């Protein structure tokens, strides 16, 4: 990759970049939940929350349930769905 450039600008200073093969990427992602942009059903299903005692927002922020969802996306999604962030995740 002669002449290729890669740059990251992260004011919060906790980001990282890694160049991984498909095999290493799959290994790296084993502990994470579904990707909401790649999943057939939008990333989460009711059974993902079955028996969960946690609040829905905490479940959305849990990267082992659904990866890549941060505070802003969780808030906006719950607002649009008219679900209170403090609601229990289990009945959803």
mmCIF file with all atom_site columns, C-alpha atoms in Angstrom:
data_model
loop_
_atom_site.group_PDB
_atom_site.id
_atom_site.type_symbol
_atom_site.label_atom_id
_atom_site.label_alt_id
_atom_site.label_comp_id
_atom_site.label_asym_id
_atom_site.label_entity_id
_atom_site.label_seq_id
_atom_site.pdbx_PDB_ins_code
_atom_site.Cartn_x
_atom_site.Cartn_y
_atom_site.Cartn_z
_atom_site.occupancy
_atom_site.B_iso_or_equiv
_atom_site.pdbx_formal_charge
_atom_site.auth_seq_id
_atom_site.auth_comp_id
_atom_site.auth_asym_id
_atom_site.auth_atom_id
_atom_site.pdbx_PDB_model_num
ATOM 1  C CA . UNK A 1 1  ? 0.000   0.000   0.000  1.00 0.00 ? 1  UNK A CA 1
ATOM 2  C CA . UNK A 1 2  ? 2.612   2.472   -1.039 1.00 0.00 ? 2  UNK A CA 1
ATOM 3  C CA . UNK A 1 3  ? 1.367   6.027   -0.899 1.00 0.00 ? 3  UNK A CA 1
ATOM 4  C CA . UNK A 1 4  ? -1.693  5.175   1.197  1.00 0.00 ? 4  UNK A CA 1
ATOM 5  C CA . UNK A 1 5  ? -2.650  7.466   4.041  1.00 0.00 ? 5  UNK A CA 1
ATOM 6  C CA . UNK A 1 6  ? -4.491  6.786   7.249  1.00 0.00 ? 6  UNK A CA 1
ATOM 7  C CA . UNK A 1 7  ? -5.429  9.413   9.798  1.00 0.00 ? 7  UNK A CA 1
ATOM 8  C CA . UNK A 1 8  ? -7.475  9.559   12.962 1.00 0.00 ? 8  UNK A CA 1
ATOM 9  C CA . UNK A 1 9  ? -8.547  12.592  14.885 1.00 0.00 ? 9  UNK A CA 1
ATOM 10 C CA . UNK A 1 10 ? -9.998  11.827  18.276 1.00 0.00 ? 10 UNK A CA 1
ATOM 11 C CA . UNK A 1 11 ? -10.216 14.713  20.714 1.00 0.00 ? 11 UNK A CA 1
ATOM 12 C CA . UNK A 1 12 ? -11.233 12.347  23.525 1.00 0.00 ? 12 UNK A CA 1
ATOM 13 C CA . UNK A 1 13 ? -8.069  10.284  22.961 1.00 0.00 ? 13 UNK A CA 1
ATOM 14 C CA . UNK A 1 14 ? -9.456  6.790   23.520 1.00 0.00 ? 14 UNK A CA 1
ATOM 15 C CA . UNK A 1 15 ? -9.785  5.614   19.942 1.00 0.00 ? 15 UNK A CA 1
ATOM 16 C CA . UNK A 1 16 ? -7.715  2.980   18.201 1.00 0.00 ? 16 UNK A CA 1
ATOM 17 C CA . UNK A 1 17 ? -7.112  1.796   14.673 1.00 0.00 ? 17 UNK A CA 1
ATOM 18 C CA . UNK A 1 18 ? -6.177  -1.717  13.651 1.00 0.00 ? 18 UNK A CA 1
ATOM 19 C CA . UNK A 1 19 ? -5.680  -3.234  10.220 1.00 0.00 ? 19 UNK A CA 1
ATOM 20 C CA . UNK A 1 20 ? -7.013  -6.784  10.452 1.00 0.00 ? 20 UNK A CA 1
ATOM 21 C CA . UNK A 1 21 ? -7.486  -9.689  8.094  1.00 0.00 ? 21 UNK A CA 1
ATOM 22 C CA . UNK A 1 22 ? -10.975 -11.199 7.892  1.00 0.00 ? 22 UNK A CA 1
ATOM 23 C CA . UNK A 1 23 ? -9.949  -13.995 10.271 1.00 0.00 ? 23 UNK A CA 1
ATOM 24 C CA . UNK A 1 24 ? -8.485  -11.604 12.854 1.00 0.00 ? 24 UNK A CA 1
ATOM 25 C CA . UNK A 1 25 ? -11.509 -9.304  12.552 1.00 0.00 ? 25 UNK A CA 1
ATOM 26 C CA . UNK A 1 26 ? -13.878 -12.211 13.208 1.00 0.00 ? 26 UNK A CA 1
ATOM 27 C CA . UNK A 1 27 ? -11.804 -13.182 16.258 1.00 0.00 ? 27 UNK A CA 1
ATOM 28 C CA . UNK A 1 28 ? -11.778 -9.591  17.528 1.00 0.00 ? 28 UNK A CA 1
ATOM 29 C CA . UNK A 1 29 ? -15.575 -9.327  17.269 1.00 0.00 ? 29 UNK A CA 1
ATOM 30 C CA . UNK A 1 30 ? -16.455 -12.596 19.033 1.00 0.00 ? 30 UNK A CA 1
ATOM 31 C CA . UNK A 1 31 ? -17.319 -10.892 22.329 1.00 0.00 ? 31 UNK A CA 1
ATOM 32 C CA . UNK A 1 32 ? -19.550 -8.279  20.742 1.00 0.00 ? 32 UNK A CA 1
ATOM 33 C CA . UNK A 1 33 ? -23.239 -8.423  19.897 1.00 0.00 ? 33 UNK A CA 1
ATOM 34 C CA . UNK A 1 34 ? -24.913 -7.980  16.537 1.00 0.00 ? 34 UNK A CA 1
ATOM 35 C CA . UNK A 1 35 ? -24.064 -5.077  14.258 1.00 0.00 ? 35 UNK A CA 1
ATOM 36 C CA . UNK A 1 36 ? -27.296 -3.114  13.792 1.00 0.00 ? 36 UNK A CA 1
ATOM 37 C CA . UNK A 1 37 ? -26.392 -2.204  10.212 1.00 0.00 ? 37 UNK A CA 1
ATOM 38 C CA . UNK A 1 38 ? -25.549 -5.753  9.111  1.00 0.00 ? 38 UNK A CA 1
ATOM 39 C CA . UNK A 1 39 ? -28.217 -7.778  10.882 1.00 0.00 ? 39 UNK A CA 1
ATOM 40 C CA . UNK A 1 40 ? -31.246 -9.085  9.000  1.00 0.00 ? 40 UNK A CA 1
ATOM 41 C CA . UNK A 1 41 ? -33.650 -7.738  11.614 1.00 0.00 ? 41 UNK A CA 1
ATOM 42 C CA . UNK A 1 42 ? -31.921 -4.472  12.447 1.00 0.00 ? 42 UNK A CA 1
ATOM 43 C CA . UNK A 1 43 ? -29.585 -5.882  15.060 1.00 0.00 ? 43 UNK A CA 1
ATOM 44 C CA . UNK A 1 44 ? -31.747 -6.872  18.002 1.00 0.00 ? 44 UNK A CA 1
ATOM 45 C CA . UNK A 1 45 ? -34.564 -9.274  18.557 1.00 0.00 ? 45 UNK A CA 1
ATOM 46 C CA . UNK A 1 46 ? -36.876 -9.834  21.483 1.00 0.00 ? 46 UNK A CA 1
ATOM 47 C CA . UNK A 1 47 ? -34.992 -12.934 22.559 1.00 0.00 ? 47 UNK A CA 1
ATOM 48 C CA . UNK A 1 48 ? -31.825 -10.844 22.986 1.00 0.00 ? 48 UNK A CA 1
ATOM 49 C CA . UNK A 1 49 ? -33.493 -9.234  26.005 1.00 0.00 ? 49 UNK A CA 1
ATOM 50 C CA . UNK A 1 50 ? -35.289 -12.320 27.337 1.00 0.00 ? 50 UNK A CA 1
ATOM 51 C CA . UNK A 1 51 ? -34.828 -12.551 31.080 1.00 0.00 ? 51 UNK A CA 1
ATOM 52 C CA . UNK A 1 52 ? -32.854 -9.297  31.204 1.00 0.00 ? 52 UNK A CA 1
ATOM 53 C CA . UNK A 1 53 ? -33.344 -7.371  34.422 1.00 0.00 ? 53 UNK A CA 1
ATOM 54 C CA . UNK A 1 54 ? -31.480 -4.319  33.112 1.00 0.00 ? 54 UNK A CA 1
ATOM 55 C CA . UNK A 1 55 ? -33.104 -1.165  31.821 1.00 0.00 ? 55 UNK A CA 1
ATOM 56 C CA . UNK A 1 56 ? -33.496 -0.873  28.048 1.00 0.00 ? 56 UNK A CA 1
ATOM 57 C CA . UNK A 1 57 ? -30.947 1.927   27.662 1.00 0.00 ? 57 UNK A CA 1
ATOM 58 C CA . UNK A 1 58 ? -28.340 -0.055  29.594 1.00 0.00 ? 58 UNK A CA 1
ATOM 59 C CA . UNK A 1 59 ? -28.978 -3.024  27.305 1.00 0.00 ? 59 UNK A CA 1
ATOM 60 C CA . UNK A 1 60 ? -28.581 -0.879  24.197 1.00 0.00 ? 60 UNK A CA 1
ATOM 61 C CA . UNK A 1 61 ? -25.272 0.460   25.514 1.00 0.00 ? 61 UNK A CA 1
ATOM 62 C CA . UNK A 1 62 ? -24.035 -3.044  26.366 1.00 0.00 ? 62 UNK A CA 1
ATOM 63 C CA . UNK A 1 63 ? -21.666 -3.875  23.491 1.00 0.00 ? 63 UNK A CA 1
ATOM 64 C CA . UNK A 1 64 ? -22.129 -7.619  24.062 1.00 0.00 ? 64 UNK A CA 1
ATOM 65 C CA . UNK A 1 65 ? -25.825 -7.217  23.140 1.00 0.00 ? 65 UNK A CA 1
ATOM 66 C CA . UNK A 1 66 ? -25.561 -4.727  20.283 1.00 0.00 ? 66 UNK A CA 1
ATOM 67 C CA . UNK A 1 67 ? -22.235 -3.319  19.135 1.00 0.00 ? 67 UNK A CA 1
ATOM 68 C CA . UNK A 1 68 ? -21.573 0.239   18.070 1.00 0.00 ? 68 UNK A CA 1
ATOM 69 C CA . UNK A 1 69 ? -24.488 1.917   19.843 1.00 0.00 ? 69 UNK A CA 1
ATOM 70 C CA . UNK A 1 70 ? -23.409 4.888   21.914 1.00 0.00 ? 70 UNK A CA 1
ATOM 71 C CA . UNK A 1 71 ? -25.278 7.226   24.210 1.00 0.00 ? 71 UNK A CA 1
ATOM 72 C CA . UNK A 1 72 ? -26.596 9.552   21.491 1.00 0.00 ? 72 UNK A CA 1
ATOM 73 C CA . UNK A 1 73 ? -27.834 6.730   19.236 1.00 0.00 ? 73 UNK A CA 1
ATOM 74 C CA . UNK A 1 74 ? -29.485 4.968   22.178 1.00 0.00 ? 74 UNK A CA 1
ATOM 75 C CA . UNK A 1 75 ? -31.236 8.168   23.276 1.00 0.00 ? 75 UNK A CA 1
ATOM 76 C CA . UNK A 1 76 ? -32.432 9.050   19.779 1.00 0.00 ? 76 UNK A CA 1
ATOM 77 C CA . UNK A 1 77 ? -33.642 5.514   19.045 1.00 0.00 ? 77 UNK A CA 1
ATOM 78 C CA . UNK A 1 78 ? -35.580 5.285   22.286 1.00 0.00 ? 78 UNK A CA 1
ATOM 79 C CA . UNK A 1 79 ? -37.080 8.750   21.741 1.00 0.00 ? 79 UNK A CA 1
ATOM 80 C CA . UNK A 1 80 ? -38.227 7.841   18.234 1.00 0.00 ? 80 UNK A CA 1
ATOM 81 C CA . UNK A 1 81 ? -39.681 4.531   19.466 1.00 0.00 ? 81 UNK A CA 1
ATOM 82 C CA . UNK A 1 82 ? -41.355 6.343   22.383 1.00 0.00 ? 82 UNK A CA 1
ATOM 83 C CA . UNK A 1 83 ? -39.717 4.045   24.907 1.00 0.00 ? 83 UNK A CA 1
ATOM 84 C CA . UNK A 1 84 ? -38.602 5.484   28.257 1.00 0.00 ? 84 UNK A CA 1
ATOM 85 C CA . UNK A 1 85 ? -34.845 4.805   28.801 1.00 0.00 ? 85 UNK A CA 1
ATOM 86 C CA . UNK A 1 86 ? -35.613 3.587   32.306 1.00 0.00 ? 86 UNK A CA 1
ATOM 87 C CA . UNK A 1 87 ? -38.065 0.935   31.117 1.00 0.00 ? 87 UNK A CA 1
ATOM 88 C CA . UNK A 1 88 ? -37.130 -2.685  31.776 1.00 0.00 ? 88 UNK A CA 1
ATOM 89 C CA . UNK A 1 89 ? -35.589 -4.382  28.750 1.00 0.00 ? 89 UNK A CA 1
ATOM 90 C CA . UNK A 1 90 ? -37.146 -7.791  29.321 1.00 0.00 ? 90 UNK A CA 1
ATOM 91 C CA . UNK A 1 91 ? -40.722 -7.186  28.121 1.00 0.00 ? 91 UNK A CA 1
ATOM 92 C CA . UNK A 1 92 ? -39.583 -5.572  24.862 1.00 0.00 ? 92 UNK A CA 1
#
